Amino acid sequence: MTYLAMTSDLQTEIAHEVRRRRNFAIISHPDAGKTTLTEKLLLYGGAIHEAGAVKARRAQRQATSDWMAMEQQRGISITSTVLQFDYQGYQINLLDTPGHQDFSEDTYRTLAAADNAVMLVDAAKGLEPQTRKLFEVCQLRGLPIFTFINKLDRPGRDPLELIDEIEQELGLIPYPVNWPLGMGDRFRGVYDRLKQHFHFFERSSHGARAAAETVIALGDPAIDPYIASYRLEYNQLKDELELLDGVGAELNLDLVHQGKMTPVFFGSAMTNFGVRLFLEHFLTYGLPPAAYRSDRGAVDPCQEDFSGFVFKLQANMDPKHRDRVAFVRVCSGKFEKDMTVFHARTGKTIRLSRPQKLFAQGRESIETAYAGDVIGLNNPGMFAIGDTLYTGSKLEYEGIPCFSPELFAYLRNPNPSKFKSFQKGVSELREEGAVQIMYSTDESKREPILAAVGQLQFEVVQFRLLNEYGVETRLDPLPYTVARWVLDGWEALESAGRIFNAVTVKDNWGRPVLLFKNEWNLQQAIADHPKLRLSAIAPLTTAVAP
């Protein structure tokens, strides 16, 4: 076979594999049911056979995607995991993000690897603060957003009111793909507006197995026994559909893919109502892997040269083996086991000998991967967040920014004999991006300053240092709530002279950061030093490790 024919075959193979991939992250406020929805999608995808609902006080089966001991104790997601499964010929990569509000930084890094976002909304509460915050991050990246309005099996707000809130508050054009028949204990099913079918559901025990459903076309007399006891709800649904058809927007896939229109689905993840319907529509309308921006312009996912970037590091996923895994989003070409790639930051070549397909804590070896996939690479301290790996011509993907932390504390090690373990633990957790680390400009103060988005991050760092590195630590809080990076570096800071009500620290790259006690002090500094350029987001670097 000629080289040209081989090249053509490879291009055809890559294009086919990219077309059948769908990759998404779920964004939500804590307790909107994100882990439950994740599990139910896996249940329908055949990846698990029984879903373990997350209940902090119920000793049920532990949820597959919540694997860290602390997560299983509290019933909340605090790390990102990747769940990969096949469904109806598609390969789906579900990026499971932390649901706890203190972990928006880790969520942002995960969104950097996603092609689509699923916004999960609690029907009783509507849009909540964390959802809005994460929506803004999705908009920064221009991600298509699919909305799943959850918990219809409980009393909730009027569906029209929820649709209106999405439009008014987020500026998105909502297109309800399905519409609920009833709500709470009167929730009977949903009507698929595109296919003009009713889906009536039967509850399964706590939704542990796929729900039995009956599909009946609009106008079919077979519908009568299903709505005999639900006439009021059925008439209300008809009135609301008439209203939606009259004044609502038409579905426009271009607007969906630009992140301007959101397809909306109603259902209940806990009881499995509407989950399969959502999954099938998402596969049809979701965006396949798209081009990623690099220093060489947009990189086509179907090009032959392999490239990807590290968006997350995780230490000790397997407590039995002190391992560290780099999560790599494949952006182009075909990844093959044992291939040799270039490491853009160091210029070194690396042989990728033990790649893994990730499924929460479980992993299996893989031979190949394509754009949109996430692979796990054993990380002996070589990789950092934001690193680019490539074959062919040199390229580097855009870095992943650090957001402004709001809580600061010195991390002290009271036991000098544990110094080495303390240093190792802090270094590995920093590389992982579990917390930002800063240092005093006073050389006599060598202890790290932890800088976090929320209190839980501090607890996780202390918990993991004790559990994984055997080091007890003490936190001494600092009275600051606002951090700003000095964009023009130390020289600009020196020429500005004294800045009142601020303390200067240095970040992990040795760059100056000003800490303020409150927003008022920050505004005062801006007024006093108009030439000093400050930023709430760290200047982009290509990787987290200096």
Short mmCIF file of N, CA and C in Angstrom, two decimals, residues 406-412 438 440 445 448-451 458 475-481 503 505 515-517:
data_model
loop_
_atom_site.label_atom_id
_atom_site.label_comp_id
_atom_site.label_asym_id
_atom_site.label_seq_id
_atom_site.Cartn_x
_atom_site.Cartn_y
_atom_site.Cartn_z
N GLU A 406 -10.38 33.60 47.55
CA GLU A 406 -11.05 34.50 48.51
C GLU A 406 -10.70 34.18 49.95
N LEU A 407 -10.00 33.08 50.18
CA LEU A 407 -9.60 32.70 51.55
C LEU A 407 -8.11 32.39 51.55
N PHE A 408 -7.41 32.81 52.61
CA PHE A 408 -5.95 32.65 52.68
C PHE A 408 -5.57 32.19 54.08
N ALA A 409 -4.59 31.28 54.15
CA ALA A 409 -4.12 30.82 55.46
C ALA A 409 -2.72 30.23 55.33
N TYR A 410 -1.88 30.47 56.35
CA TYR A 410 -0.59 29.79 56.40
C TYR A 410 -0.83 28.33 56.73
N LEU A 411 -0.13 27.43 56.05
CA LEU A 411 -0.22 26.00 56.35
C LEU A 411 1.03 25.62 57.13
N ARG A 412 0.86 25.24 58.38
CA ARG A 412 2.01 24.95 59.25
C ARG A 412 2.16 23.44 59.46
N MET A 438 0.77 30.31 47.57
CA MET A 438 1.54 31.56 47.49
C MET A 438 2.56 31.57 48.62
N SER A 440 5.12 34.25 51.22
CA SER A 440 5.42 35.59 51.70
C SER A 440 6.68 36.11 51.00
N LYS A 445 9.84 33.71 56.34
CA LYS A 445 8.57 32.98 56.45
C LYS A 445 8.50 31.98 55.29
N PRO A 448 4.07 27.70 53.27
CA PRO A 448 3.20 28.09 52.15
C PRO A 448 1.93 28.78 52.65
N ILE A 449 1.42 29.69 51.83
CA ILE A 449 0.11 30.29 52.08
C ILE A 449 -0.87 29.59 51.15
N LEU A 450 -1.88 28.93 51.72
CA LEU A 450 -2.92 28.31 50.89
C LEU A 450 -3.90 29.40 50.47
N ALA A 451 -4.26 29.41 49.20
CA ALA A 451 -5.21 30.40 48.68
C ALA A 451 -6.34 29.62 48.01
N PHE A 458 -9.58 23.98 51.95
CA PHE A 458 -8.63 23.86 53.06
C PHE A 458 -8.79 22.50 53.73
N LEU A 475 -3.70 25.24 60.37
CA LEU A 475 -3.96 26.41 59.52
C LEU A 475 -4.02 27.67 60.36
N ASP A 476 -3.33 28.72 59.94
CA ASP A 476 -3.44 30.04 60.57
C ASP A 476 -4.07 30.98 59.55
N PRO A 477 -5.37 31.30 59.70
CA PRO A 477 -6.05 32.13 58.69
C PRO A 477 -5.46 33.54 58.60
N LEU A 478 -5.51 34.10 57.40
CA LEU A 478 -5.06 35.47 57.16
C LEU A 478 -6.31 36.32 56.86
N PRO A 479 -6.29 37.61 57.21
CA PRO A 479 -7.53 38.42 57.14
C PRO A 479 -7.80 39.04 55.76
N TYR A 480 -7.53 38.31 54.68
CA TYR A 480 -7.70 38.88 53.34
C TYR A 480 -8.80 38.12 52.58
N THR A 481 -9.48 38.84 51.68
CA THR A 481 -10.56 38.20 50.91
C THR A 481 -10.46 38.47 49.41
N VAL A 503 -1.11 43.72 51.18
CA VAL A 503 0.13 43.00 51.44
C VAL A 503 0.55 42.32 50.14
N VAL A 505 2.40 39.31 48.14
CA VAL A 505 2.92 37.93 48.22
C VAL A 505 3.33 37.54 46.80
N LEU A 515 -2.79 41.25 48.13
CA LEU A 515 -3.94 40.77 48.90
C LEU A 515 -4.57 41.94 49.64
N PHE A 516 -5.89 42.04 49.56
CA PHE A 516 -6.63 43.11 50.23
C PHE A 516 -7.65 42.50 51.19
N LYS A 517 -7.98 43.27 52.25
CA LYS A 517 -8.95 42.76 53.22
C LYS A 517 -10.36 42.78 52.65
#
